[in-house]
CSV table of C-alpha atoms and ligand atoms in Angstrom, one decimal:
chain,number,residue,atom,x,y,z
A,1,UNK,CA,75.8,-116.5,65.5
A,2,UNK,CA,76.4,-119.1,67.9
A,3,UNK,CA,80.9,-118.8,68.1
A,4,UNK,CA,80.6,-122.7,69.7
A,5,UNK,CA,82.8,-121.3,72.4
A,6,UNK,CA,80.6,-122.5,75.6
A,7,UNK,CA,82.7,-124.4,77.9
A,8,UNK,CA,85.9,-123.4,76.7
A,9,UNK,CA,88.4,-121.8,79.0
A,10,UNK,CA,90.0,-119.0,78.4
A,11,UNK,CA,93.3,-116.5,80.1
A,12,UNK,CA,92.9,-112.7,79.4
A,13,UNK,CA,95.5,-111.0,80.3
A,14,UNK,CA,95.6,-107.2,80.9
A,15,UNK,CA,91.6,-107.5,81.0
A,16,UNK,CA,90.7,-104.9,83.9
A,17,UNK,CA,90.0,-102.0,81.8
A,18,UNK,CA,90.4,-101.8,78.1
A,19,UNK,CA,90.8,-103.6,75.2
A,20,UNK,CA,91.1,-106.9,77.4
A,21,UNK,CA,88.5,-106.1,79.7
A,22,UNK,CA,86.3,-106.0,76.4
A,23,UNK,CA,88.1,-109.4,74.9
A,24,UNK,CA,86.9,-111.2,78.2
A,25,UNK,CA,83.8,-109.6,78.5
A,26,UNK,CA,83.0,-110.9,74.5
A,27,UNK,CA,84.2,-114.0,75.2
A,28,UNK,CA,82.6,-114.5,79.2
A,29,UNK,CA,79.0,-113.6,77.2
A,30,UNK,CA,79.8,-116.9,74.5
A,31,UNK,CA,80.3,-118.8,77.9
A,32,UNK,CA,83.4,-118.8,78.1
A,33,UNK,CA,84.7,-119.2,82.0
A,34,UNK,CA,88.1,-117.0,82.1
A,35,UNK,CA,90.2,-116.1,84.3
A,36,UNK,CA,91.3,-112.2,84.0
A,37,UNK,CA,94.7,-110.5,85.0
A,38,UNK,CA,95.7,-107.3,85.8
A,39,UNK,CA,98.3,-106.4,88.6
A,40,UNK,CA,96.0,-103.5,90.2
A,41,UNK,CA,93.8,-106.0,92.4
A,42,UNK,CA,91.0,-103.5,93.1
A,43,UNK,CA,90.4,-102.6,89.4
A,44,UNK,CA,90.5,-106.5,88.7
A,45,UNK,CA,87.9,-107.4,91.1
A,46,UNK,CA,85.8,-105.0,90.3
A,47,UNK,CA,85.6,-106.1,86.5
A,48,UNK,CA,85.7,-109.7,87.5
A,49,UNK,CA,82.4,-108.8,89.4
A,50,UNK,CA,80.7,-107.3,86.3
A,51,UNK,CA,81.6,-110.0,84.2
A,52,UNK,CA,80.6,-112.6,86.5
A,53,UNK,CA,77.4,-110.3,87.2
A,54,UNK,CA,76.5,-110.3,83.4
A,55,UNK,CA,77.3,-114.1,82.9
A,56,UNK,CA,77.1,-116.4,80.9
A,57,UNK,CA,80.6,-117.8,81.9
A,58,UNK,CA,82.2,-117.7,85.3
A,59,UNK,CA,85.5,-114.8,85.6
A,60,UNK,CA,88.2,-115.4,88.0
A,61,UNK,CA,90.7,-112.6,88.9
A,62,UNK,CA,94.8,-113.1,89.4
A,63,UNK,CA,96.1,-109.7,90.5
A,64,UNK,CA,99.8,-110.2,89.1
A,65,UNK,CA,101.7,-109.3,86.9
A,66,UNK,CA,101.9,-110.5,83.4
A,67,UNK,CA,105.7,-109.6,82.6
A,68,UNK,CA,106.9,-111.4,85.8
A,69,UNK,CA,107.2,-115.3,85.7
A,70,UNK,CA,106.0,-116.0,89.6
A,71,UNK,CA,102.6,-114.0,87.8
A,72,UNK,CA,102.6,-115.8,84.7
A,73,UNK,CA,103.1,-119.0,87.0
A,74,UNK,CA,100.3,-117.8,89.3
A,75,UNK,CA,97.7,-116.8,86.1
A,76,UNK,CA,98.6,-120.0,84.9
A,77,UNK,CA,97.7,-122.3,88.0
A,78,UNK,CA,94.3,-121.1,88.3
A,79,UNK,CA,93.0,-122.9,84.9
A,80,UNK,CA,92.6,-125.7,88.0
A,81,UNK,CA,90.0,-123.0,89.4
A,82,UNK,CA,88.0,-123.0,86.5
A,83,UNK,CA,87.9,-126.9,86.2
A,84,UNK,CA,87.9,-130.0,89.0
A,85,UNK,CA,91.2,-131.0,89.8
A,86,UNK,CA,90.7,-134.9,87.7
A,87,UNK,CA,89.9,-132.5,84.3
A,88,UNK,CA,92.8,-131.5,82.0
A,89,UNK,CA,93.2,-127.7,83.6
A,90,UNK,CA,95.0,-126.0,80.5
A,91,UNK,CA,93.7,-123.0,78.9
A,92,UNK,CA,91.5,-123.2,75.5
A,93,UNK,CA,92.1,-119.8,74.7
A,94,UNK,CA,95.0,-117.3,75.6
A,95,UNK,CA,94.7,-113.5,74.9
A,96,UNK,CA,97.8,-112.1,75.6
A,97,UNK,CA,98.2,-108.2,76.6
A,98,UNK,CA,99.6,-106.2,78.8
A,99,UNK,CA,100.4,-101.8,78.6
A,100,UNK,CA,102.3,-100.1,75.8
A,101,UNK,CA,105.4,-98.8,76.5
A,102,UNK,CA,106.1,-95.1,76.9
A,103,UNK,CA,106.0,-93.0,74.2
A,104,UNK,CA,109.5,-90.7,73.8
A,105,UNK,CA,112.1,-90.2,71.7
A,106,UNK,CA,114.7,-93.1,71.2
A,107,UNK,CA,118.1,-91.2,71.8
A,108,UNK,CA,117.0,-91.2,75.5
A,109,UNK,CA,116.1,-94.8,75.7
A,110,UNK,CA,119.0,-97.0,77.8
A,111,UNK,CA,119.4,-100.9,77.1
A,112,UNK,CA,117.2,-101.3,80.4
A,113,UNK,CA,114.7,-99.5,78.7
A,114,UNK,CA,114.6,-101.8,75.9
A,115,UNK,CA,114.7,-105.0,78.2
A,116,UNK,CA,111.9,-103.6,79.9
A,117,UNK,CA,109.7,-102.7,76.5
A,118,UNK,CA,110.8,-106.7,75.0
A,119,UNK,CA,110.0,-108.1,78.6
A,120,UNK,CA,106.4,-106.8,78.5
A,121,UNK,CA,105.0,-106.4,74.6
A,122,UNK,CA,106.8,-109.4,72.9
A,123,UNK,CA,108.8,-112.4,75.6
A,124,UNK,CA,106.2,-112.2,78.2
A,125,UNK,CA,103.5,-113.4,75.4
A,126,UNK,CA,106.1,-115.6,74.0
A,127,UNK,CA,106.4,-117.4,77.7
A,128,UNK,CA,102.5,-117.3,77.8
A,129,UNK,CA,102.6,-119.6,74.5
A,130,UNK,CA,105.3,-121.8,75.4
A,131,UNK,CA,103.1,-122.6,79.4
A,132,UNK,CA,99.8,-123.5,77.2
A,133,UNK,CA,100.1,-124.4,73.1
A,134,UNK,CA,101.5,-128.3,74.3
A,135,UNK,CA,97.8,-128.7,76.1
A,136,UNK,CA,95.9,-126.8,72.9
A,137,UNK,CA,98.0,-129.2,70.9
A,138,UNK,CA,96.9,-132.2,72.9
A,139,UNK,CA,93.4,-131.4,73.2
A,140,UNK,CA,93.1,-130.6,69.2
A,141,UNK,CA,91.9,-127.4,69.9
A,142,UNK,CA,93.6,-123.7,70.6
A,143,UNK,CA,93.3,-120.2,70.2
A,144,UNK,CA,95.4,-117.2,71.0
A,145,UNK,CA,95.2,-114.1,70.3
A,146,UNK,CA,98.1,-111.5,71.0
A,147,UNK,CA,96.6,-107.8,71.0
A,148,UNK,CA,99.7,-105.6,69.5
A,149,UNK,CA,99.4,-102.3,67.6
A,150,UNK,CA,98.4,-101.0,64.5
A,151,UNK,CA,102.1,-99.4,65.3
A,152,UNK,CA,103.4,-103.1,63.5
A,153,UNK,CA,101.9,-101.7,60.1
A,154,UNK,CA,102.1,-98.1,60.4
A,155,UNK,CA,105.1,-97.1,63.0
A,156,UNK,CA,105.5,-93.4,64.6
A,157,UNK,CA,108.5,-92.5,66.2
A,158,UNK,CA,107.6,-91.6,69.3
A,159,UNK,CA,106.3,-94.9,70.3
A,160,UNK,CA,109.6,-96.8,69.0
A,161,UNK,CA,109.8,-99.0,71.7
A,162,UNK,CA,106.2,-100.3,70.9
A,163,UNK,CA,107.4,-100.7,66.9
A,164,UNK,CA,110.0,-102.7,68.2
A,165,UNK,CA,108.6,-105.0,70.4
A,166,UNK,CA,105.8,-106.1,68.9
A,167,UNK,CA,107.1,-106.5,65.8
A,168,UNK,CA,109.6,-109.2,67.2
A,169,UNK,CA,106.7,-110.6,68.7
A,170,UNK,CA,105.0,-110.9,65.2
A,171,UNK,CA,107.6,-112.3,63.2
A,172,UNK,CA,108.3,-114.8,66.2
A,173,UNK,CA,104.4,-116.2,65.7
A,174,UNK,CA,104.5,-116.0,61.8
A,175,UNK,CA,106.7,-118.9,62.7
A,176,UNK,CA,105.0,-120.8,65.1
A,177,UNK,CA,101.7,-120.5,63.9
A,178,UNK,CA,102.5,-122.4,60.9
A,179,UNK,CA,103.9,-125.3,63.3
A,180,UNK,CA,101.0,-125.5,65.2
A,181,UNK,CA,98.3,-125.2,62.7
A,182,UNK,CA,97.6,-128.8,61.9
A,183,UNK,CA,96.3,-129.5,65.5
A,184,UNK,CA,93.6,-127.2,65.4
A,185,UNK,CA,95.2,-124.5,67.1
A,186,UNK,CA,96.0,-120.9,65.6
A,187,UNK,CA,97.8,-117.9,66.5
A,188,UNK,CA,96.6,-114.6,65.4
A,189,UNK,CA,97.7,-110.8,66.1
A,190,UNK,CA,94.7,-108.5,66.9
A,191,UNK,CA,96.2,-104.8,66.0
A,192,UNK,CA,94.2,-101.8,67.3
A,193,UNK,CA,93.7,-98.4,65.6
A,194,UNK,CA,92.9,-96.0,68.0
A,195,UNK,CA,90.2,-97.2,70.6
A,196,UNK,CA,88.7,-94.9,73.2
A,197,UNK,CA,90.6,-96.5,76.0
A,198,UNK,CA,93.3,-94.9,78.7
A,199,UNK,CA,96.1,-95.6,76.9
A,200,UNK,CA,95.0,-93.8,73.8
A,201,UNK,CA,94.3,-91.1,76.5
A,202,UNK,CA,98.1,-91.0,77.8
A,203,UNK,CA,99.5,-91.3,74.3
A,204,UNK,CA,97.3,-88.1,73.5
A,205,UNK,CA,98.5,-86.6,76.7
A,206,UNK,CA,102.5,-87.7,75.8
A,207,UNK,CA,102.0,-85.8,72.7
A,208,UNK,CA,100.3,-82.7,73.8
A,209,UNK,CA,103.1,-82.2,76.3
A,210,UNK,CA,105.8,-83.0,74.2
A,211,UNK,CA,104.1,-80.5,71.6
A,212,UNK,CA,103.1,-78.2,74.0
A,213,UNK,CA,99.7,-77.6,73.0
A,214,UNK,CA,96.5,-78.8,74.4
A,215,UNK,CA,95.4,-82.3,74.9
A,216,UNK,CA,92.0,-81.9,72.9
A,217,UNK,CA,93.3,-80.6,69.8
A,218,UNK,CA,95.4,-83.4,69.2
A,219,UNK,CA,92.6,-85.5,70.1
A,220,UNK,CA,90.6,-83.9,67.5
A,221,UNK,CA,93.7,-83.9,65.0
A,222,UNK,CA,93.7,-88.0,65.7
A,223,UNK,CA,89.6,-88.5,65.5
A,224,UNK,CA,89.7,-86.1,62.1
A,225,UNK,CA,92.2,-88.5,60.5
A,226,UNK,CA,90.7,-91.6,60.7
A,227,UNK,CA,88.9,-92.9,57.9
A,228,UNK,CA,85.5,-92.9,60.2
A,229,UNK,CA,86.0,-89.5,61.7
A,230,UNK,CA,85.8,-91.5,65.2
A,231,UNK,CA,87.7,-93.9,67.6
A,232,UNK,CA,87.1,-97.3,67.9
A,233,UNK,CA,85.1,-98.5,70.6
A,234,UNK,CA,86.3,-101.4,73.0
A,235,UNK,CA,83.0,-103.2,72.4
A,236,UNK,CA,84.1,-103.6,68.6
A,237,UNK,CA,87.4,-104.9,69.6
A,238,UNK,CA,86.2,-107.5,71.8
A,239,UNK,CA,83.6,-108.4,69.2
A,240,UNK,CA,86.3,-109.5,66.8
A,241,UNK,CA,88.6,-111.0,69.3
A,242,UNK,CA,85.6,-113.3,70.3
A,243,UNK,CA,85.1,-114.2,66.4
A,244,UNK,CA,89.0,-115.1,65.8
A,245,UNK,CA,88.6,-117.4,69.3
A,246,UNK,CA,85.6,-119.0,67.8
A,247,UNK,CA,85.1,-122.6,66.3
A,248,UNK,CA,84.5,-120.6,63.1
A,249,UNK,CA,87.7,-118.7,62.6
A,250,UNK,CA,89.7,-122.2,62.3
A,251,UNK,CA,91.3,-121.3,59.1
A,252,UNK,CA,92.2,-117.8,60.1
A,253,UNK,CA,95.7,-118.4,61.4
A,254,UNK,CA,99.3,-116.5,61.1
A,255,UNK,CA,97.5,-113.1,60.3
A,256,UNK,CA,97.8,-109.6,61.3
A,257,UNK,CA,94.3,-107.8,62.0
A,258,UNK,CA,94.6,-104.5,62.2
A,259,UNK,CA,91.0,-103.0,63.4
A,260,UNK,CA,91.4,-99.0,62.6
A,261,UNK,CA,88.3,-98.1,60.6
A,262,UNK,CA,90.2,-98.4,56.9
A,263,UNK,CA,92.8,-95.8,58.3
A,264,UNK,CA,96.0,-97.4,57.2
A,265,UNK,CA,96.1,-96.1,53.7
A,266,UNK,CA,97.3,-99.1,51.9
A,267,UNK,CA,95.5,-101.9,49.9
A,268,UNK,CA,96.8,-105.2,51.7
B,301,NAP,P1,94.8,-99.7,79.0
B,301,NAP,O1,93.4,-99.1,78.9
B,301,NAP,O2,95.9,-99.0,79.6
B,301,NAP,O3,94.6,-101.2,79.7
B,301,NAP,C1,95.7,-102.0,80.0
B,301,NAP,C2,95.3,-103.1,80.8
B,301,NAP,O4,96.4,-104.0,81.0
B,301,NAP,C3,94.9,-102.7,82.2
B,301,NAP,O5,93.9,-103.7,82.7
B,301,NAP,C4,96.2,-102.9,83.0
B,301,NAP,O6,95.9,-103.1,84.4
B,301,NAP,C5,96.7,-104.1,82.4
B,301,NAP,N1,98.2,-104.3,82.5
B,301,NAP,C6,99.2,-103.5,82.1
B,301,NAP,N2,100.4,-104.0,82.3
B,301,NAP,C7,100.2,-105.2,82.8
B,301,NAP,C8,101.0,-106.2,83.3
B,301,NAP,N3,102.4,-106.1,83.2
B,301,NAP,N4,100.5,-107.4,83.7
B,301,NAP,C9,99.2,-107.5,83.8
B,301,NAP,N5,98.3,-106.6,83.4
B,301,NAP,C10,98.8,-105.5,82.9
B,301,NAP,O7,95.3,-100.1,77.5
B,301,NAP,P2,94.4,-100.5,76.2
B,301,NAP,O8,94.1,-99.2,75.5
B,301,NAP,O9,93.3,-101.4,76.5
B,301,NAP,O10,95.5,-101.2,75.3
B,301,NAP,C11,95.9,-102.5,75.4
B,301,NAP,C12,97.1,-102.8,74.6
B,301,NAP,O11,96.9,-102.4,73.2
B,301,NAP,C13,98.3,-102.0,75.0
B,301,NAP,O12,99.5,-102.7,74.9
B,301,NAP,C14,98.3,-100.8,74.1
B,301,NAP,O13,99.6,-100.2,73.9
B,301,NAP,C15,97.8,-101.4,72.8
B,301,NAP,N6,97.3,-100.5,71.9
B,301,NAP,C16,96.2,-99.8,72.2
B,301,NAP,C17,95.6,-98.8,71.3
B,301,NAP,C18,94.4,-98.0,71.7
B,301,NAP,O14,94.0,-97.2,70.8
B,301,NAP,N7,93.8,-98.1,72.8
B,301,NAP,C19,96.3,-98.6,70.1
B,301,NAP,C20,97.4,-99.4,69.8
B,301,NAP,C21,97.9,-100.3,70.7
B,301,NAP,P3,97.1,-102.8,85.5
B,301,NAP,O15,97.7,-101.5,85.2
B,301,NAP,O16,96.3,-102.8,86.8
B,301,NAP,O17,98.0,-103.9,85.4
């Protein structure tokens, strides 16, 4: 299926390993040119290289970081990379994402804490909206795509800052979405199960030492208790993040994703 994404720009934000490395690489293969963010530079460059490596669209790397304005501001200006200066520079497509918080229990959480969890997982994608929907609006054409957790549906209490934050994030684009939805531009969460990524790996790890018991048996536990008996692969992800960007999945807007296999044990 051709997703009629060739040409379009697109911003991926925590996109050197991972789920958003996997969201640019989907979308660089459509043709989309992107620019890619991470704060590790080394990391970044090196993906960038792949991606640009396996074309079809060009990558450009911003080592900063995403929670900080002077990196938002920074990730931002170089939409004028990707096009000439006379073209309108915005962004087509914005995939917002940037690490989980950590895991732990709540009673030893401080209101910095907090500040810090809201900064990263539900204002700094707020802020990334607010810098590029005005353009999407203008140009009758906009996607984003906010990567959360399948923590919004089905919360644990260890990672209570995560259920926090992203569910402020979520009601704050049930909202918006709806506003912006007659220009052609829709706002969609993408929520992940559990993908074979380094995050799951720490969460795993954060839970092993908490419990005290080794790291692979709550990694089986986890792979047992999905519906598929496996993880998720970033590939998969990136696949469906590519399909909600594309000119096909105009009248998917306002909806929660979740991509976990069937795990979440409810009917809706
Ligand atoms: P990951 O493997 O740890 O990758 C995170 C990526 O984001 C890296 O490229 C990292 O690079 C970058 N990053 C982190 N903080 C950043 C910041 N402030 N500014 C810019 N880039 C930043 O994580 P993942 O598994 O792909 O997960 C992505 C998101 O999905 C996370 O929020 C995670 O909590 C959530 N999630 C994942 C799963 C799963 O199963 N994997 C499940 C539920 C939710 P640098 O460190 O160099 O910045």
């Amino acid at each position: 299926m051709d997703l009629g994404l060739q040409g379009k720009t697109a911003l991926v934000c925590g996109a050197s390993r991972g789920l958003g490395y996997a969201c640019a690489s989907a979308l660089v293969a459509e043709g989309v040119d992107a620019v890619i963010v991470a704060r590790e530079p080394r990391a970044l460059d090196q993906a960038a290289h792949t991606l640009n490596e396996q074309g079809a669209g060009r990558v450009i790397a911003v080592a900063a970081d995403i929670a900080a304005e002077e990196g938002r501001v920074r990730a931002l200006a170089a939409a004028r990379e990707l096009r000439d200066a006379a073209a309108d520079a915005g962004f087509d497509i914005v995939v917002t994402n940037a690490g989980g918080p950590p895991a732990g229990n709540f009673r030893d959480w401080s209101t910095e804490d907090w500040m810090r969890a809201l900064n990263v997982n539900m204002l700094s994608a707020i802020e990334l909206m607010r810098a590029t929907i005005d353009g999407m609006i203008a140009r009758g054409f906009g996607r984003i795509v906010n990567i959360t957790s399948t923590a919004v549906k089905a919360p644990s209490s260890y990672l209570g800052l995560s259920n926090g934050a992203r569910c402020g994030l979520t009601g704050f684009v049930a909202g918006v979405a709806r506003e912006v939805a007659p220009h052609g531009v829709t706002i969609n969460n993408l929520l992940p199960g559990t993908f074979d990524t380094a995050r799951l790996a720490a969460n795993f790890q954060a839970v092993a030492d908490r419990d005290g018991v080794p790291v692979e048996s709550i990694r089986d536990k986890r792979r047992e208790a999905s519906a598929t008996r496996r993880f998720g692969t970033p590939e998969e992800f990136g696949a469906m993040c590519a399909f909600m960007c594309s000119v096909h999945a105009g009248y998917l807007n306002a909806q929660n994703i979740l991509l976990d296999g069937g795990t979440y044990p409810g009917t809706f």
